[in-house]
Short mmCIF file of C-alpha atoms in Angstrom, two decimals:
data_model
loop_
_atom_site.label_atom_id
_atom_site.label_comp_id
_atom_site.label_asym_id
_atom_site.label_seq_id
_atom_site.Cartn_x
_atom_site.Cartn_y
_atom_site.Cartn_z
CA UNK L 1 -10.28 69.13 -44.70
CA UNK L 2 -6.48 69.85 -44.58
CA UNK L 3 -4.93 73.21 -46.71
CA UNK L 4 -1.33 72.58 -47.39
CA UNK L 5 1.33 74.96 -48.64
CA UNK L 6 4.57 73.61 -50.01
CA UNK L 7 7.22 76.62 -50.17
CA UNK L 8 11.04 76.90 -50.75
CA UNK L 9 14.14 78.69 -50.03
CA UNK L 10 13.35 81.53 -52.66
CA UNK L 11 9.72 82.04 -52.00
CA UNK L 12 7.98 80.02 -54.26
CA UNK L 13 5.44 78.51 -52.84
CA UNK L 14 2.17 75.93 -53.59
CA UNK L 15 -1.03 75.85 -52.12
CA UNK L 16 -3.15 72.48 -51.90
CA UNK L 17 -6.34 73.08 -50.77
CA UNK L 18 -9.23 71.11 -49.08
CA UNK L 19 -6.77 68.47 -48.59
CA UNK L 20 -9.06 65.22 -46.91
CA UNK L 21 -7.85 62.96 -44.38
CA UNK L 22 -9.84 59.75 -43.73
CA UNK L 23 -9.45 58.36 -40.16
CA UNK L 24 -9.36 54.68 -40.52
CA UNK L 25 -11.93 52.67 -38.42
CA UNK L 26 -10.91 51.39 -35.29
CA UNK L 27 -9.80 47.52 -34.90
CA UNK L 28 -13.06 45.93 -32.99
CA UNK L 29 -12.82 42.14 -32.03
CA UNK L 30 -15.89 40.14 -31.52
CA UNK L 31 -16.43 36.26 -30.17
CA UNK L 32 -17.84 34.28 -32.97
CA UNK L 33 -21.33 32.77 -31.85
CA UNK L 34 -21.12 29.51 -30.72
CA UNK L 35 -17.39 29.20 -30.92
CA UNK L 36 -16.37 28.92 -27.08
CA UNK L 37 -15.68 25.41 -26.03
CA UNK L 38 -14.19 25.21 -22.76
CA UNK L 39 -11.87 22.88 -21.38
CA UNK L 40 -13.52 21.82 -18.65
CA UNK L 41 -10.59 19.39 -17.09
CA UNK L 42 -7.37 20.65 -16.36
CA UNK L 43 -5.04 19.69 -18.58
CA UNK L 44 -7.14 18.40 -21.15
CA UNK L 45 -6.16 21.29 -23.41
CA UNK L 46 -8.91 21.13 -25.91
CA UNK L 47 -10.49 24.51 -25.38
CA UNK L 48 -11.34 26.86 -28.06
CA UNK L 49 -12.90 29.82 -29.77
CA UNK L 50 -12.87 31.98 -32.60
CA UNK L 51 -12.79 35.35 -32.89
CA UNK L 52 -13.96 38.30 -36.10
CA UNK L 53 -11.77 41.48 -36.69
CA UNK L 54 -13.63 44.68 -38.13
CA UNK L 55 -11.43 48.01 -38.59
CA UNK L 56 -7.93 48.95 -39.12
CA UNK L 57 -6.37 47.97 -41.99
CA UNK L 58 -6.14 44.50 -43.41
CA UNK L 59 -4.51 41.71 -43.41
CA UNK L 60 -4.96 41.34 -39.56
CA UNK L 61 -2.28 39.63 -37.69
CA UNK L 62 -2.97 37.94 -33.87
CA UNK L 63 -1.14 36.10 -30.88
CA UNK L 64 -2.12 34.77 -28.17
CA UNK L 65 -1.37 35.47 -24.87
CA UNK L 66 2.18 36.73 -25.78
CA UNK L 67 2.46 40.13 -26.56
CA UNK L 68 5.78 39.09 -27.92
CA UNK L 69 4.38 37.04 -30.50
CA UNK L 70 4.60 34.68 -32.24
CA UNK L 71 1.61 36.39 -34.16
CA UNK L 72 -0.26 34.51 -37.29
CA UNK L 73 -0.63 36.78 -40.18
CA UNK L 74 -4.11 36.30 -41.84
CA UNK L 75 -4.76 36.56 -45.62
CA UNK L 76 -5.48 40.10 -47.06
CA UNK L 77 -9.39 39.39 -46.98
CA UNK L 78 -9.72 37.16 -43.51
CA UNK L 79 -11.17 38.16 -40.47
CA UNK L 80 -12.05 35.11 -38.66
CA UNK L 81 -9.60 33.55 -36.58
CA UNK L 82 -9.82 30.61 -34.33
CA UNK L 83 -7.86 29.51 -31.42
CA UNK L 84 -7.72 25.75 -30.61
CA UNK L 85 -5.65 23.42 -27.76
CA UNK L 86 -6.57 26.14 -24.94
CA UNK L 87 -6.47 25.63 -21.31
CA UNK L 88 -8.91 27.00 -19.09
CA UNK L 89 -9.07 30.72 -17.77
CA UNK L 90 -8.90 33.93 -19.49
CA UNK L 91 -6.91 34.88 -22.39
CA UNK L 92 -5.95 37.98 -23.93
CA UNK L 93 -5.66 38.47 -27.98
CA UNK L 94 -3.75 40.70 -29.40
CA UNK L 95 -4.28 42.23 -32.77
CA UNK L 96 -2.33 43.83 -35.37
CA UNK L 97 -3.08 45.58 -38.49
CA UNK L 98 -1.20 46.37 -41.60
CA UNK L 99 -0.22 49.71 -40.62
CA UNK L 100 1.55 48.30 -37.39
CA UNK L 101 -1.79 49.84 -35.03
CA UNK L 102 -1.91 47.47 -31.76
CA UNK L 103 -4.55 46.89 -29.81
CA UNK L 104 -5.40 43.91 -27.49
CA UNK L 105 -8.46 42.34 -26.46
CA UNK L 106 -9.05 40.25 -23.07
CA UNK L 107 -11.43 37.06 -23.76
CA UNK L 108 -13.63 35.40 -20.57
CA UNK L 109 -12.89 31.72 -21.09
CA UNK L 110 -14.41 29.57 -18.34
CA UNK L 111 -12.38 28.32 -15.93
CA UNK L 112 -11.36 24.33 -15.95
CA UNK L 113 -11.59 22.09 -12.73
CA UNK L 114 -8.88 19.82 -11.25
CA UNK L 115 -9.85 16.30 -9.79
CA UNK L 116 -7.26 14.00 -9.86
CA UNK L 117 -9.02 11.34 -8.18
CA UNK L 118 -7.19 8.40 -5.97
CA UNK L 119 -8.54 5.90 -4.66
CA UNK L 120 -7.54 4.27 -0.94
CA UNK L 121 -8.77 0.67 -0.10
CA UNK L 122 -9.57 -0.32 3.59
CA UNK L 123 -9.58 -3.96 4.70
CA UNK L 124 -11.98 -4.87 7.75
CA UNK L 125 -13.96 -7.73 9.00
CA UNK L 126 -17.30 -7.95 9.75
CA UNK L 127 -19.32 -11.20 11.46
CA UNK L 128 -15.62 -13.00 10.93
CA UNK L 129 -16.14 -12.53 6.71
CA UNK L 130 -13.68 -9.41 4.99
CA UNK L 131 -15.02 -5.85 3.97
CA UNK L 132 -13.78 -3.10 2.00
CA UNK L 133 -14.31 0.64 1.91
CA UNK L 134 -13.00 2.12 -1.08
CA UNK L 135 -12.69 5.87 -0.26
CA UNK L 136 -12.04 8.61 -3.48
CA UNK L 137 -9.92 11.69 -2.46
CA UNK L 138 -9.97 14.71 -4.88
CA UNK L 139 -7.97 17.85 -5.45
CA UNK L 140 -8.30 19.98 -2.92
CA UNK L 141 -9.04 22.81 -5.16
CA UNK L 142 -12.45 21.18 -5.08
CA UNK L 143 -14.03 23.05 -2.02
CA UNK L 144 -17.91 22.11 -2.19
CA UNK L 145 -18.31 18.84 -2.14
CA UNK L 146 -22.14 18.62 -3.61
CA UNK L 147 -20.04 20.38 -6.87
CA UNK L 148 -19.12 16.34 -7.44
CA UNK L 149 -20.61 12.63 -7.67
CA UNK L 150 -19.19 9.58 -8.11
CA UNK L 151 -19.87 6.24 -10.56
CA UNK L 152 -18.27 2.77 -9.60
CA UNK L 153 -17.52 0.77 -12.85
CA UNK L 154 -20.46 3.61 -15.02
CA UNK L 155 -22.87 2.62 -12.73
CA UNK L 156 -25.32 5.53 -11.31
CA UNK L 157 -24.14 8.21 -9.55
CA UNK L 158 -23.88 9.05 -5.81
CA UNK L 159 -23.01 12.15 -3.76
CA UNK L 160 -21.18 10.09 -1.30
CA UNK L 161 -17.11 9.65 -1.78
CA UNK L 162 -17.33 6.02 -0.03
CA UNK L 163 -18.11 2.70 -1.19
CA UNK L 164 -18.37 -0.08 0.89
CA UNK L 165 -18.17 -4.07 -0.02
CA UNK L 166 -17.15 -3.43 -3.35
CA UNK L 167 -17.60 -6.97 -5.51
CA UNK L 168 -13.79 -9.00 -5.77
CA UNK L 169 -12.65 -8.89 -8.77
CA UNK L 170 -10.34 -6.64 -11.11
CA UNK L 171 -9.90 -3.54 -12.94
CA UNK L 172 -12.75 -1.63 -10.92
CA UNK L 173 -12.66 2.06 -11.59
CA UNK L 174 -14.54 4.70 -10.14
CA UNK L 175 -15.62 8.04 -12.10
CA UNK L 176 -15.91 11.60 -10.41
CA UNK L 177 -18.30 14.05 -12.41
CA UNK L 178 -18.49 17.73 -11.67
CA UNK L 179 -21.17 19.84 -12.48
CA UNK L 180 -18.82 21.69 -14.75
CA UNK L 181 -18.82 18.47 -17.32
CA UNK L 182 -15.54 17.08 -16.31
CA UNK L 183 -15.21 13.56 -15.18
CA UNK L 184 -11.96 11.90 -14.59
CA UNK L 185 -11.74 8.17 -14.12
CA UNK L 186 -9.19 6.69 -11.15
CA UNK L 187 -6.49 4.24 -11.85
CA UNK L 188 -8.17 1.03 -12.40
CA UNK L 189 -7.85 -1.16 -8.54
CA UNK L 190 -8.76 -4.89 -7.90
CA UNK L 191 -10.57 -5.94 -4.72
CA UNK L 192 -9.26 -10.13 -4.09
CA UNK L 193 -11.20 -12.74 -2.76
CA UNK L 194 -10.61 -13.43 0.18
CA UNK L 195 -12.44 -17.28 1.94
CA UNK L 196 -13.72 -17.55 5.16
CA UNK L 197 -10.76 -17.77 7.72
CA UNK L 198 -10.49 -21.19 9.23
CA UNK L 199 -8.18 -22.90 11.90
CA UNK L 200 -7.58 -26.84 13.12
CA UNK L 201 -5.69 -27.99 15.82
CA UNK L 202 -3.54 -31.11 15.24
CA UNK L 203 -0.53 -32.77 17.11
CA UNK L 204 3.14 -31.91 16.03
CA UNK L 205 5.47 -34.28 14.84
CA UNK L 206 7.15 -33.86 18.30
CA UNK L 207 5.86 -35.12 21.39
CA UNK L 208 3.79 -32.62 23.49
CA UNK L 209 3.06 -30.21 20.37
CA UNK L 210 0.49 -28.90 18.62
CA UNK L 211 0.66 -27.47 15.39
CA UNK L 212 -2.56 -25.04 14.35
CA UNK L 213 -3.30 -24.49 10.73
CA UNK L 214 -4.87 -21.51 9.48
CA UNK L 215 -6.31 -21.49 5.87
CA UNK L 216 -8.47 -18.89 4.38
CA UNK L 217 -8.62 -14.93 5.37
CA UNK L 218 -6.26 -12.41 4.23
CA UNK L 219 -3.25 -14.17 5.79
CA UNK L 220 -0.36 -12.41 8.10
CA UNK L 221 -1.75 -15.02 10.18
CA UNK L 222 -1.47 -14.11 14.28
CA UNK L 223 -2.13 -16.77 17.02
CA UNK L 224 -2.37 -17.23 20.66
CA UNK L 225 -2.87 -20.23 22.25
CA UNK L 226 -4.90 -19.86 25.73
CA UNK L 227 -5.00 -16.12 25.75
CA UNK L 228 -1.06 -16.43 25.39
CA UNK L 229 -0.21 -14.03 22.29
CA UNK L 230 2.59 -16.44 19.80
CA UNK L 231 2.99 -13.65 16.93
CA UNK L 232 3.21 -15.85 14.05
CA UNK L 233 4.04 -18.73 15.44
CA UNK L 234 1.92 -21.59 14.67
CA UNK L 235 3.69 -24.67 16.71
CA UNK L 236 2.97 -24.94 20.62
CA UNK L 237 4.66 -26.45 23.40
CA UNK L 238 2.36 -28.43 25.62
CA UNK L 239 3.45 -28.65 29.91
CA UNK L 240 0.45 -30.39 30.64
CA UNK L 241 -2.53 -32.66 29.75
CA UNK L 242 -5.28 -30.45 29.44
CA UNK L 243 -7.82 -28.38 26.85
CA UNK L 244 -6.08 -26.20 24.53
CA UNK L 245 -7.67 -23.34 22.43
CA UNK L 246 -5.86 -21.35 19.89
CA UNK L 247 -7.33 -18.48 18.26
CA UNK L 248 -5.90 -17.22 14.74
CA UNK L 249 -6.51 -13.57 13.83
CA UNK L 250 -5.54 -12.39 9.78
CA UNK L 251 -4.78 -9.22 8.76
CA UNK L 252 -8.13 -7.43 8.44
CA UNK L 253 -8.94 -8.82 12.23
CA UNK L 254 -10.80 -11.27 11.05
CA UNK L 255 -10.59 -14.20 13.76
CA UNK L 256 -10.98 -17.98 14.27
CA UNK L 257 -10.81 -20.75 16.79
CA UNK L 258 -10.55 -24.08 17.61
CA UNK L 259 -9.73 -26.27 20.78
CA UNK L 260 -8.92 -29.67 21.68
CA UNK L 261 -7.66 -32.08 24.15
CA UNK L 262 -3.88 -33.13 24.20
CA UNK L 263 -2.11 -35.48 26.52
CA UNK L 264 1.24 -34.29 28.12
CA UNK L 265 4.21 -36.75 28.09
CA UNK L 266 6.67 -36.20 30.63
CA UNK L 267 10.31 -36.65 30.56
CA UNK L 268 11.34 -40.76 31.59
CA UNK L 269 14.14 -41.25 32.77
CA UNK L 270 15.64 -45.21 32.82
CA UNK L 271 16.16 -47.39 35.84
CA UNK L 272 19.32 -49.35 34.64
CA UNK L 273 21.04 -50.29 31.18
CA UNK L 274 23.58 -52.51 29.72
CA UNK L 275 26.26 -50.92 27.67
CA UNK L 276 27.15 -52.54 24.27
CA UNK L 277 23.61 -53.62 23.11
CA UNK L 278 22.75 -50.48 21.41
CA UNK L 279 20.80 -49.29 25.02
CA UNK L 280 23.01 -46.66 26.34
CA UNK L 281 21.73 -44.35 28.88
CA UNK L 282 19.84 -40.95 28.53
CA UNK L 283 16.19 -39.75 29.53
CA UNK L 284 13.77 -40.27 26.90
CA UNK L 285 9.78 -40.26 26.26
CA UNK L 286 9.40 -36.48 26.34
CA UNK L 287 13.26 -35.15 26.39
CA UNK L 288 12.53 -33.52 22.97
CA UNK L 289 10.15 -30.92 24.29
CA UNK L 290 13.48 -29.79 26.52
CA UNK L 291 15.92 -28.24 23.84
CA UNK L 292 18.24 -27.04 26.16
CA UNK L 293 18.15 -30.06 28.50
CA UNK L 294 21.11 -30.89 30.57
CA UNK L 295 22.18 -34.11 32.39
CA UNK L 296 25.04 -34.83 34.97
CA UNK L 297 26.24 -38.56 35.60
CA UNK L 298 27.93 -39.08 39.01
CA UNK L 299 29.89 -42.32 39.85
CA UNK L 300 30.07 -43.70 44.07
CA UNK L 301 32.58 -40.91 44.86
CA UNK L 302 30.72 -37.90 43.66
CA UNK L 303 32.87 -37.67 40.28
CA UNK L 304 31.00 -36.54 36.83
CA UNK L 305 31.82 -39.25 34.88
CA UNK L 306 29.53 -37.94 31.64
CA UNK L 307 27.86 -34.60 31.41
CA UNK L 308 24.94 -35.20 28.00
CA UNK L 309 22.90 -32.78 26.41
CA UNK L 310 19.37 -33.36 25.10
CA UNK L 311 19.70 -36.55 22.58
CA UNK L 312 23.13 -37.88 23.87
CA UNK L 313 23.25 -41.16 25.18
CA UNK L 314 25.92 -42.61 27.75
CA UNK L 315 27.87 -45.57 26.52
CA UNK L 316 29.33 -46.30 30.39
CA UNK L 317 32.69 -45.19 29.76
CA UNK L 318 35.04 -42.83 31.52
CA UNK L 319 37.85 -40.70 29.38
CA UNK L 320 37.57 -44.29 27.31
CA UNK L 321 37.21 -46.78 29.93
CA UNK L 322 34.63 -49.08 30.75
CA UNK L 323 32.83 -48.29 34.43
CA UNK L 324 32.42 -51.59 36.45
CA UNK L 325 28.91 -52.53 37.35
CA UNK L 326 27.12 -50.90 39.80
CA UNK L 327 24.76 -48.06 40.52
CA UNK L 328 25.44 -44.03 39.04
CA UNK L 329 23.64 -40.88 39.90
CA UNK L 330 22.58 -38.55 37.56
CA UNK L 331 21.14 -34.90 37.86
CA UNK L 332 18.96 -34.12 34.74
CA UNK L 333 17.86 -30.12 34.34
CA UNK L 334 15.23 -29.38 32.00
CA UNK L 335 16.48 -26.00 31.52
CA UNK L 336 13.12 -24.44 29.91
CA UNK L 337 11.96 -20.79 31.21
CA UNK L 338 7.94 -22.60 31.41
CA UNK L 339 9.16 -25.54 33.30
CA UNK L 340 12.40 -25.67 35.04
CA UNK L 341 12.12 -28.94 36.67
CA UNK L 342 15.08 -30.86 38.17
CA UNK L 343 15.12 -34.94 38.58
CA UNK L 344 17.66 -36.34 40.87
CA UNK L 345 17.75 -40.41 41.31
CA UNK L 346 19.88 -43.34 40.09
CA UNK L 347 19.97 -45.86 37.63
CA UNK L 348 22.22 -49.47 37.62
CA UNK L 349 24.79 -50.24 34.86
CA UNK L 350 24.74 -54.09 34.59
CA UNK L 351 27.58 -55.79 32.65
#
């Protein structure tokens, strides 16, 4: 109780007594029962709560998190007020009366977890047929690993991160749980079907070559033909008669072979020709294995009277002239890094 006098310039004065001064209740914040629901992925915003305002002086207003505002004025009888599209992690409320009192209010909210699963696929090859490990990485933020299992395509759950020979097919998925109720799904990821890898050996269309042909496996074929590595080359140059294995390895290591027996053709080289019936000179048989083959044509004195590369033929002229009769020397040079063979001998040109 308050006594107040009132008094003025001259004196006069008035007396109020027992004057009464209720203190308002203070402003008390409670969590409504039942209201918290977490969000228990991060960025999922879809936590919430509700809280109830007793004391001050009504209509309440609140913000969130934001001193600053912007606050949401109840009506003059509400006290409830609920909070929705929250992440996880604390949060503070603060409350305003009508009479302007502050006072602010921290809420325990539980704290979200961040998985952000991805997925990495690993080709192999096991007894010659393709494998797969599909291995799920998760935020780091995630520091005990027993706090997480893992589902491939909702089946049952495993502690282990790894799956091995997952099924071809596509639009597998794998789903991480954590204890905390959050499970995230990984981007959907196909596994292909791969066939057995296979290899045959077969002649080229060339003389002394052999063509292998892979089918099957993951492809990015690699070969080697007797323990010689040919990248991706696939067509061989035979030197000799002889066995031949190739082995073809595809891209997951995956390997197969196959051998066989191949006759070698050497180069022939003719004994004489007549010019004019459509059989000029020039080796032949295997001359076609020998890209860069070379041949010099020397008359009785020592002069080249035709120099020919691999499929040119002499017609037994000289700078236009017909050559008598008679025998001509030639020098042919195979020119090839694996066989470097020279032939030196003659042949007759009959007219």
């Amino acid at each position: 109780l308050y006594d107040i006098i009132v008094q003025d310039e001259l004196g006069c004065y008035v007396l109020l007594e027992d004057i009464e001064i209720i203190e308002a209740a203070p402003v008390m914040l409670s969590i409504v029962p039942n209201s918290i629901l977490p969000e228990v992925c991060e960025g999922d915003m879809d936590g919430e709560f509700s809280i109830d305002i007793s004391g001050g002086t009504l209509p309440y207003s609140v913000a969130l998190d934001d001193i600053n505002g912007p606050y949401a004025t109840g009506s003059a009888t509400q006290t409830q007020f609920d909070f929705t599209g929250l992440s996880g992690g604390d949060h503070i409320v603060y409350v305003r009366d009508a009479q302007g009192c502050e006072s602010e209010w921290n809420i325990t909210f539980p704290e979200s977890v961040r998985l952000d699963p991805e997925v990495a696929i690993e080709f192999g090859c096991t007894n010659n047929l393709s494998t797969n490990t599909v291995t799920v990485t998760i935020d780091e933020s995630i520091t005990n690993p027993s706090d997480v299992d893992y589902s491939l395509n909702g089946g049952p759950y495993q502690s282990s991160n790894v799956f091995t020979d997952v099924l071809p097919g596509v639009g597998h998925y794998i789903e991480v749980r954590h204890t905390n109720g959050c499970i995230k799904p990984t981007e959907p990821f196909d596994i292909p079907n791969y066939e057995p890898l296979q290899v045959v050996l077969e002649e080229g269309t060339n003389i002394n070559e052999i063509v292998a042909i892979a089918t099957g496996g993951t492809g990015n074929y690699e070969f080697e033909l007797n323990g010689e590595p040919y990248g991706s080359t696939s067509t061989f140059q035979i030197y000799e008669t002889g066995n031949y294995t190739v082995v073809v390895t595809d891209s997951n290591g995956c390997t197969a072979t196959a051998s066989g027996y191949f006759e070698y053709i050497d180069v022939c080289i003719p004994n004489y020709f007549t010019p004019g019936q459509g059989n000029n000179w020039g080796p032949g048989c295997g001359k076609d294995s020998y890209r860069n083959l070379t041949v010099d044509i020397y008359d009785r004195y020592g002069r080249v009277v035709a120099r020919l590369r691999v499929n040119d033929k002499w017609d037994g002229k000289y700078n236009g002239r017909e050559l008598p009769s008679g025998d001509y020397w030639y020098v042919v040079k195979l020119n090839d890094k694996k066989d470097d063979r020279d032939f030196v001998g003659h042949f007759t040109l009959y007219r």
